[in-house]
XYZ file of C-alpha atoms in Angstrom:
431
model
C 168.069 -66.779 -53.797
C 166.360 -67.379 -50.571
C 168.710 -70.291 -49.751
C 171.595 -68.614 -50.521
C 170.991 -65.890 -48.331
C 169.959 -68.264 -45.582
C 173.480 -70.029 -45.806
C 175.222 -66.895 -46.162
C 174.021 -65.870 -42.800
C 174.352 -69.149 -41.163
C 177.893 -68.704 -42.349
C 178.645 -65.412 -40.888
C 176.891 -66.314 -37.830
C 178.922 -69.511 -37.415
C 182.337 -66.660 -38.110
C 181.169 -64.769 -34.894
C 180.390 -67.798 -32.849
C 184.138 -68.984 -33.835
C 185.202 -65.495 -33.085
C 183.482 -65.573 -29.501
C 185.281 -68.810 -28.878
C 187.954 -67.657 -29.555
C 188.042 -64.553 -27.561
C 187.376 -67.024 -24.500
C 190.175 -69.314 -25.322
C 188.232 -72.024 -26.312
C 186.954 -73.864 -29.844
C 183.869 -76.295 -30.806
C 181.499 -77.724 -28.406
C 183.528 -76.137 -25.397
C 183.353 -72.749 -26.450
C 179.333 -72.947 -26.927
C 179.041 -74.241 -23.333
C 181.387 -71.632 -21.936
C 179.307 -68.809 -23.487
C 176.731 -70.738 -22.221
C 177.643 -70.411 -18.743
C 178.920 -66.873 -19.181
C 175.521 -65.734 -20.218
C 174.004 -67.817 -17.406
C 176.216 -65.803 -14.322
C 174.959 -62.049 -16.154
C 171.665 -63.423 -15.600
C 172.166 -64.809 -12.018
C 173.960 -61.491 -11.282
C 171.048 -58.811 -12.891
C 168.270 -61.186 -10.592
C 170.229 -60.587 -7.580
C 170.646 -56.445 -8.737
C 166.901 -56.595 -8.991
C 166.290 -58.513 -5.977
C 168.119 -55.536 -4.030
C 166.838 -52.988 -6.363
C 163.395 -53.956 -5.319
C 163.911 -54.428 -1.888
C 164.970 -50.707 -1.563
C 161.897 -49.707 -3.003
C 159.649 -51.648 -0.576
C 161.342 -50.176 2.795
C 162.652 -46.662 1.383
C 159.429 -44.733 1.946
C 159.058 -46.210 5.378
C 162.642 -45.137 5.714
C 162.107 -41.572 4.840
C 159.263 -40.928 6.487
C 161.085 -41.645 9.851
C 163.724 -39.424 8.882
C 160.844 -36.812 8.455
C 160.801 -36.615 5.131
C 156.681 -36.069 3.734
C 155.436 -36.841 0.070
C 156.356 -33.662 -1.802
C 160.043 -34.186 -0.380
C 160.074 -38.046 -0.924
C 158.880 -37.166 -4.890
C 162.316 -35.077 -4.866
C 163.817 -38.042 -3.782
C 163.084 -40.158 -6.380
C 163.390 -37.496 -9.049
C 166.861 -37.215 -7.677
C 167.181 -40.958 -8.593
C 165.775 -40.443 -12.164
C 168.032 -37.747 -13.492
C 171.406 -39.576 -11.956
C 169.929 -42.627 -13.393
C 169.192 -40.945 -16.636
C 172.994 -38.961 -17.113
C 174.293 -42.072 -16.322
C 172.836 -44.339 -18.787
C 174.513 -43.580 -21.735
C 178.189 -42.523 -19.692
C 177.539 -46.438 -18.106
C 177.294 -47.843 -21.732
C 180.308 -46.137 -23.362
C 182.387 -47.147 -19.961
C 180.976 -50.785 -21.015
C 182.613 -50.583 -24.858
C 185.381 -48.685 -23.867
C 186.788 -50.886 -20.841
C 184.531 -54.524 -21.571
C 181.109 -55.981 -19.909
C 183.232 -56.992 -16.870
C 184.759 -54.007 -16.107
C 181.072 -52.102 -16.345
C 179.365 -54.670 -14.081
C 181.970 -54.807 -11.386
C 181.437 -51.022 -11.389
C 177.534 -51.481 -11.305
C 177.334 -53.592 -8.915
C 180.444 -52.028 -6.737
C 178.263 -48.668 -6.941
C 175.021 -51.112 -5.848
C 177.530 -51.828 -2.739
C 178.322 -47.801 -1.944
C 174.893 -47.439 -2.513
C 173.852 -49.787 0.416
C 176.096 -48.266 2.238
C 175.227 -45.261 2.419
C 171.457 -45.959 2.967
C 172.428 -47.803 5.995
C 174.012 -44.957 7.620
C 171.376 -42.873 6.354
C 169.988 -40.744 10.344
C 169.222 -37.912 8.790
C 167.455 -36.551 4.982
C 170.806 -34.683 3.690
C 172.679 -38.656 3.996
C 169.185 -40.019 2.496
C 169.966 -37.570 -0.440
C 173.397 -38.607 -0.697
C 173.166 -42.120 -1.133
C 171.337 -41.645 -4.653
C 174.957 -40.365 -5.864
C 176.311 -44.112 -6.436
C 172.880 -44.849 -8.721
C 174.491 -43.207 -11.478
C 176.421 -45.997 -12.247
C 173.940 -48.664 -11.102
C 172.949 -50.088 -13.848
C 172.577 -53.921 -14.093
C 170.651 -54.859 -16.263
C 172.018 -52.500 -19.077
C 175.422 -54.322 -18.218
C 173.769 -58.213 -18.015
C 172.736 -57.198 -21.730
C 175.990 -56.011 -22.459
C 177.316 -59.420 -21.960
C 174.454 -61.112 -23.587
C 174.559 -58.869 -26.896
C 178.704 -59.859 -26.886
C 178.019 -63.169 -26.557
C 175.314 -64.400 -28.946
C 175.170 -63.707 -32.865
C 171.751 -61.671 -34.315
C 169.665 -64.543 -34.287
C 169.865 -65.677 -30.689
C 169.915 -61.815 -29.486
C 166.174 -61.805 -28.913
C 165.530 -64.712 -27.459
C 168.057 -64.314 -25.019
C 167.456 -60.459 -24.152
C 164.043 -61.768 -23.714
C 165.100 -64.182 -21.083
C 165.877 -61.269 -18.906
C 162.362 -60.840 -17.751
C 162.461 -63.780 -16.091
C 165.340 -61.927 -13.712
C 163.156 -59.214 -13.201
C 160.179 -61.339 -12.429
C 162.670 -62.862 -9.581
C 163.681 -59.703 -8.802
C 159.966 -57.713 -8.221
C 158.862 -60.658 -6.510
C 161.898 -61.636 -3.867
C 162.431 -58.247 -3.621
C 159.293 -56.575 -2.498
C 158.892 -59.941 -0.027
C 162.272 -59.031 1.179
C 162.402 -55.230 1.701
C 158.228 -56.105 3.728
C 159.655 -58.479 6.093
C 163.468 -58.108 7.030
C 162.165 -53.897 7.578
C 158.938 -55.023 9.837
C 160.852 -58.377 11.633
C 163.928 -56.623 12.402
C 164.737 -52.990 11.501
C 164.540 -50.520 8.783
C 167.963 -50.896 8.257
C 168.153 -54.512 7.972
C 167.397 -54.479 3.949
C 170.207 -52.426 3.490
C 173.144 -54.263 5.386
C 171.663 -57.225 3.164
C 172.134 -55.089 0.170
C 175.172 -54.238 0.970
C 176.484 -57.642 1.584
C 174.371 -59.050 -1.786
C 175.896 -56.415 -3.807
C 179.399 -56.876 -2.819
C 178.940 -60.894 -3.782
C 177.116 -59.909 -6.862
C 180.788 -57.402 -7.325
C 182.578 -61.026 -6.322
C 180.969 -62.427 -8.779
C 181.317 -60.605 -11.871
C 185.155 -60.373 -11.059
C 185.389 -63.923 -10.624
C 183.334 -65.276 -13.508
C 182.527 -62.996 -16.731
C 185.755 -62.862 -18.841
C 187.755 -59.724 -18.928
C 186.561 -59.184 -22.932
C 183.265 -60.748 -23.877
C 183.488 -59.071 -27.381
C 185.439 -60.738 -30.851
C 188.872 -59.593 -30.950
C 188.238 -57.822 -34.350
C 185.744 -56.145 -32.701
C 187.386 -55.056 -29.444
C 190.418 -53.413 -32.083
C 187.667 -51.549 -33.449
C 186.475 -50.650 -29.738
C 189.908 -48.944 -29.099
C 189.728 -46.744 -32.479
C 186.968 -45.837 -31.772
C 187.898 -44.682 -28.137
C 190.662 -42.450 -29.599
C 188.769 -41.201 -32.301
C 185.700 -40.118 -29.881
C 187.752 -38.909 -26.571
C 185.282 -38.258 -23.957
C 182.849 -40.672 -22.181
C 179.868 -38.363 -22.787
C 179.224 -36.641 -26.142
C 176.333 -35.112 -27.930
C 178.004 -35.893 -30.955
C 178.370 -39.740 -30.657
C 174.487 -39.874 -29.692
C 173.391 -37.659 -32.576
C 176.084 -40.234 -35.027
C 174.322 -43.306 -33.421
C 171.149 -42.008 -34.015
C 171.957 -41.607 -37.924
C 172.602 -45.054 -38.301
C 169.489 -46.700 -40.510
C 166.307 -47.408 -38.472
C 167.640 -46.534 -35.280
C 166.127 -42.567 -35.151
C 162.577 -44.458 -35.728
C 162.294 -47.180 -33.922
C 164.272 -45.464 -30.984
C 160.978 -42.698 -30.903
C 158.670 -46.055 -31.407
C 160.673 -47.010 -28.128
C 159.839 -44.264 -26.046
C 156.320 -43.262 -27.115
C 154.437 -46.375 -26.993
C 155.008 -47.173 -23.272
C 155.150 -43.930 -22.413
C 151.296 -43.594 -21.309
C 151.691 -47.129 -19.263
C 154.739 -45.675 -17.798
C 153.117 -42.295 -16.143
C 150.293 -45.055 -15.114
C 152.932 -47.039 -13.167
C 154.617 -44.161 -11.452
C 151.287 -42.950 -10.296
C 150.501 -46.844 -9.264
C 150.766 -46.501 -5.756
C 148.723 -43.925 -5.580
C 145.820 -45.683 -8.421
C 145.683 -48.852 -5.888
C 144.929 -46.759 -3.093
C 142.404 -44.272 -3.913
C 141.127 -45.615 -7.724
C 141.060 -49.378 -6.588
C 140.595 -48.941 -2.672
C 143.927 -51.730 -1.715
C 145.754 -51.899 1.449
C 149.349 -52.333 1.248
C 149.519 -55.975 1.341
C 146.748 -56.151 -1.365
C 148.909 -53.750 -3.563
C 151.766 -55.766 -2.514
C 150.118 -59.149 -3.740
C 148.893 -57.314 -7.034
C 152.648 -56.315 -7.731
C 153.736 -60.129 -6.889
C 150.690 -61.362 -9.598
C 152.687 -58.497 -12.241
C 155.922 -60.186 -11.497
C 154.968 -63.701 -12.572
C 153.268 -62.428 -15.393
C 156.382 -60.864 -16.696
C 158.504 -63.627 -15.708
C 155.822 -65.939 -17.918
C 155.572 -63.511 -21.017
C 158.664 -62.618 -21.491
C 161.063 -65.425 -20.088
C 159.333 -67.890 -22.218
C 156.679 -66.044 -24.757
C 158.245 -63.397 -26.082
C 161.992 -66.110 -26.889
C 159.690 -68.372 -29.051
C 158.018 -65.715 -30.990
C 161.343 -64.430 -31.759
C 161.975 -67.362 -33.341
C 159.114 -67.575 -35.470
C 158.498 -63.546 -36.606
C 160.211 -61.398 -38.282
C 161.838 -58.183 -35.801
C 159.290 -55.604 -37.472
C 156.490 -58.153 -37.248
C 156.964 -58.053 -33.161
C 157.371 -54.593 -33.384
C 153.978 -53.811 -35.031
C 152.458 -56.607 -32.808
C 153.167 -55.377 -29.382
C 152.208 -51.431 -30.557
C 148.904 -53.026 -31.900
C 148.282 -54.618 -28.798
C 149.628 -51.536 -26.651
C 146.926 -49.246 -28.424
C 144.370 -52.546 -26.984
C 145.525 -52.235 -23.405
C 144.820 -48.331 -23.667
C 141.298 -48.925 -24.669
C 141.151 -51.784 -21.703
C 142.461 -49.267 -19.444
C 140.090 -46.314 -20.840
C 136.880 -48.848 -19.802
C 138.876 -49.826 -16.516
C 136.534 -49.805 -13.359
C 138.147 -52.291 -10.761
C 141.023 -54.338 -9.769
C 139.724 -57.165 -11.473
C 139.130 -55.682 -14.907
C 142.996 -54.423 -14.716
C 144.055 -58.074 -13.935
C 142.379 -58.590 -16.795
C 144.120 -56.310 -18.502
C 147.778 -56.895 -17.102
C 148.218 -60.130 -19.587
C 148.399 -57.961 -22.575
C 150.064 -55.243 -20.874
C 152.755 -57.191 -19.833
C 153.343 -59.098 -23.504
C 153.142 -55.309 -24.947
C 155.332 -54.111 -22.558
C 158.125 -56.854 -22.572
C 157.951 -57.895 -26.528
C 158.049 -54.403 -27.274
C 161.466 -53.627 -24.533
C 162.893 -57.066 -25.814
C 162.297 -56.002 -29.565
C 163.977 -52.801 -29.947
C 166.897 -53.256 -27.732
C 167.544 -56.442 -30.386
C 166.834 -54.005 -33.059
C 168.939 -51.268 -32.216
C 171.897 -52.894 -30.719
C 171.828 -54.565 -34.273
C 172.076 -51.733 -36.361
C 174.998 -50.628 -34.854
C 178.340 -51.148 -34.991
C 179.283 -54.062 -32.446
C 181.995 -51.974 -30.889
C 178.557 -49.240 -30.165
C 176.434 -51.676 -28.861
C 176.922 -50.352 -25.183
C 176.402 -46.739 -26.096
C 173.466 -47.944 -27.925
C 171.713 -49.785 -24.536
C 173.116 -47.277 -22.551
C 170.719 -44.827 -24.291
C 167.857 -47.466 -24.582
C 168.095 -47.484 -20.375
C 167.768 -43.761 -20.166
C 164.383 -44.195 -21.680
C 162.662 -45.279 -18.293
C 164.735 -42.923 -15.810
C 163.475 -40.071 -18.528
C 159.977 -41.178 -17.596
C 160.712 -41.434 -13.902
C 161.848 -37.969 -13.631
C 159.206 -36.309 -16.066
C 156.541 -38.850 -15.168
C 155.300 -37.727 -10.939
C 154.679 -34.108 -12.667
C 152.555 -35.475 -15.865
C 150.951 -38.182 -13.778
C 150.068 -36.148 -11.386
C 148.252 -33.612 -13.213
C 146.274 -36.189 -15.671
C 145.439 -38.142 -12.504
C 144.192 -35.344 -10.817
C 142.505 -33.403 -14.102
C 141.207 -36.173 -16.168
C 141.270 -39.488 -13.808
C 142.591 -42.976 -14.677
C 140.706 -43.144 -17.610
C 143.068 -40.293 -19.374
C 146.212 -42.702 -19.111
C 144.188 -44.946 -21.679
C 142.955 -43.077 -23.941
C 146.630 -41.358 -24.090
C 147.637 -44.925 -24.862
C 145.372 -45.515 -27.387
C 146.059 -42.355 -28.951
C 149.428 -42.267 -28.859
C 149.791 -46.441 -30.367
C 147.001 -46.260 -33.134
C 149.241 -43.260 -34.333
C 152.770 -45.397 -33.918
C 150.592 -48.615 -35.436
C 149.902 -46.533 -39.019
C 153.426 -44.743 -39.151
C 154.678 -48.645 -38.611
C 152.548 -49.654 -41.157
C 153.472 -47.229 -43.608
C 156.788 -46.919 -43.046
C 159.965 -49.300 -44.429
C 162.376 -48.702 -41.546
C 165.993 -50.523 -42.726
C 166.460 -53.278 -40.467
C 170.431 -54.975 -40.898
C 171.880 -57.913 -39.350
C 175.461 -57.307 -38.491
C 177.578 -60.036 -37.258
C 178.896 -59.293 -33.258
C-alpha cells in the first residue's frame, strides 16, 4: 500500500511539474531549468530587499535623532511601521493571487523605491512619519515565497522556503555593514539614495525576469473564480474560511506562540546588549553579524536536508521542543557568551519552525489561496513588532531578562504536549 501511495504522489507531483512547464512555455529538461532560474532571481531579488531593509534599520535612529526625534517618539515610529506592515500583509497576499507573483513584487519592491524616497527627503519628523506609508506594501519576502510556493510541487516546498534564510543572512549582514558606513563616510542620507536606486533595479528586475503567471493554468482559472466570488482585497470572511481549512487554525496558533517570547526578546535587543550585556555599538553590531551567519548556516542548508528526511509534524514538534530548550538557556543566561551559546539552537528553532509552517499551511490550502495564506503568516512578526516595545518593556523592566525565558519555556512545554497529543490533518495538494 505504501508503494502505491508513493507512486501515486510521484505521479501527481510529476502533473504539476508538467503543469508549471507549461505555464512557462516550456516542456522536459527546459522547463525544470527555467523554474530553476525563476526561483533563483526571487531569491536574488528578496537578498537585495533585505540588504536595504537592513540598511534602514542601521542609520534610521541616527536619522531621527537629528531630526529631534527622542526614544518615546522613535518607539511611535516603529509602531507606525508595525501596524502598516501588519494591515498590509494579508491585502499584499490576496493582491499576489489575484494579479500573479510578478505583479505583487514589482509593487513591493516599487513601494521599497517610494519608500527610499521619501526617507531621503525626510528634514523634518512629520516627512520621517510619512515615509512609513509605502511599507504597507513592502513586503519581499512574502512575495519571493509567492513565487517559490508557485513554482515547486509539496515535496520541494520546504527545502526551498528554507533556502530563504540564506537571503536574510545576506541581507542582516550587508545590510547593517552598509547602513554603519555609507551614514558615518558620507551622510545620513547616503543609505537612502542607495535604497532608492537598489530598489528601483530590484523593481527592474522582477519586471524583466519572473513570468507574468508563475501559477498552473488550472490553477490561475480557479484564481479568477475565486476573485469574483470573494470581491474585496481585504475580508474577515476569507481569513476566518482559510482558517477552517484542516490543520491550519492549529498550527497557525503553534506559529505565533512559540516564537513569540524570543520575539519580545529581540525587539528589546538593543536595549539587552547595552545595559544586560554591557556592548558598544560595534560589539552589538558584530553580535548581530555572528546571528546572521548562523541563520544563513541553519536554515540555508540545515533546515533543506531535514526536510528531506522528516516528516512536516516531526519538524514541527522538533523545533517547539528545542524552543522550550532555548527558554531554559535563556532563563540561566548571565553573559554574552552564554547567549552565543545559546543562539545555535535559537536560530534552528527559530528558522525550522518559520520554514515548517509556512510549508504546512500554504499546503493545506487551496493553490489559488496560497498568497492569502503567507500574507497572513507575514502579519505574524509585524503583530509582534507593534505589541512587542509595550510587553517587552514592562517584563524587562519588572522581571529582567530572565522572564523572556521562562515565558519561553512556559509557553513551548505547553505547545510540545498539545503537539504531542494532538492529530492535526496534514494534506498534500498538488500546486
Amino acid at each position: 500500500m505504501s508503494t502505491m501511495n508513493a507512486k501515486a504522489i510521484s505521479e501527481g507531483e510529476e502533473e504539476a511539474s508538467g503543469m508549471r512547464n507549461k505555464t512557462l512555455g516550456e516542456t522536459g529538461h527546459s522547463g525544470v531549468v527555467k523554474r530553476r532560474q525563476v526561483i533563483l532571481v526571487a531569491y536574488l531579488i528578496a537578498a537585495l530587499d533585505l540588504t536595504f531593509l537592513f540598511m534602514q534599520m542601521g542609520f534610521m535612529p541616527y536619522l531621527a535623532k537629528s531630526l529631534g526625534l527622542d526614544s518615546v517618539g522613535f518607539g511611535y515610529l516603529q509602531t507606525t511601521f508595525g501596524i502598516l506592515q501588519l494591515m498590509g500583509g494579508y491585502i499584499f497576499g490576496r493582491f499576489a493571487d489575484q494579479f500573479g507573483a510578478r505583479a505583487a513584487l514589482i509593487l513591493s519592491c516599487a513601494s521599497g523605491s517610494v519608500f527610499f524616497l521619501l526617507i531621503s527627503i525626510s528634514t523634518n519628523i512629520p516627512l520621517l512619519f510619512l515615509s512609513r506609508l509605502p511599507t504597507v506594501f513592502m513586503h519581499g519576502i512574502p512575495g519571493a515565497q509567492k513565487v517559490i510556493t508557485d513554482m515547486t510541487t509539496p515535496s520541494q516546498r520546504a527545502d526551498a522556503l528554507g533556502k530563504l534564510g540564506l537571503c536574510f543572512g545576506i541581507g542582516i549582514i550587508a545590510g547593517s555593514a552598509l547602513g554603519g558606513v555609507l551614514s558615518s563616510k558620507f551622510s545620513i542620507y547616503v543609505p537612502a539614495y542607495v535604497g532608492l536606486v537598489g530598489s528601483l533595479i530590484n523593481t527592474l528586475i522582477a519586471m524583466v525576469w519572473i513570468p507574468s503567471q508563475t501559477k498552473p493554468m488550472s490553477d490561475h482559472q480557479m484564481t479568477e473564480h475565486s476573485t469574483s466570488q470573494s470581491g474585496s482585497f481585504f475580508s474577515i470572511r476569507e481569513i476566518l474560511r482559510l482558517m477552517k481549512f484542516p490543520g491550519v487554525m492549529e498550527v497557525f496558533i503553534v506559529k505565533v506562540f512559540a516564537g513569540l517570547p524570543i520575539g519580545l526578546f529581540m525587539i528589546m535587543f538593543s536595549i539587552i546588549s547595552m545595559d544586560f550585556f554591557g556592548l558598544e555599538a560595534v560589539e552589538s553590531g558584530y553580535l548581530m553579524s555572528y546571528i546572521g551567519v548562523l541563520q544563513m548556516v541553519v536554515q540555508g542548508l540545515v533546515v533543506g536536508k531535514l526536510s528531506n528526511h522528516f516528516t512536516e509534524m516531526t519538524l514541527l514538534r522538533l523545533s517547539v521542543f528545542v524552543f522550550a530548550g532555548v527558554g531554559l538557556g535563556m532563563a540561566l543566561m548571565r553573559t554574552v557568551w552564554h547567549y552565543c551559546i545559546i543562539a545555535l539552537p535559537l536560530v534552528f528553532a527559530f528558522s525550522m519552525l518559520a520554514t515548517i509552517t509556512d510549508s504546512i499551511l500554504t499546503k493545506a490550502v487551496p493553490s489559488s489561496d496560497t498568497g492569502a495564506m503567507l500574507g497572513i503568516c507575514a502579519s505574524v512578526q509585524p503583530l509582534t513588532r507593534t505589541v512587542g516595545p509595550t510587553i517587552g518593556g514592562i517584563l524587562y523592566k519588572q522581571f529582567g531578562v530572565s522572564s523572556f525565558g521562562y515565558l519561553q519555556l512556559i509557553v513551548n512545554i505547553g505547545l510540545f504536549v498539545y503537539l504531542l497529543k494532538s492529530k492535526i490533518p496534514l494534506r498534500e495538494m498538488k500546486s
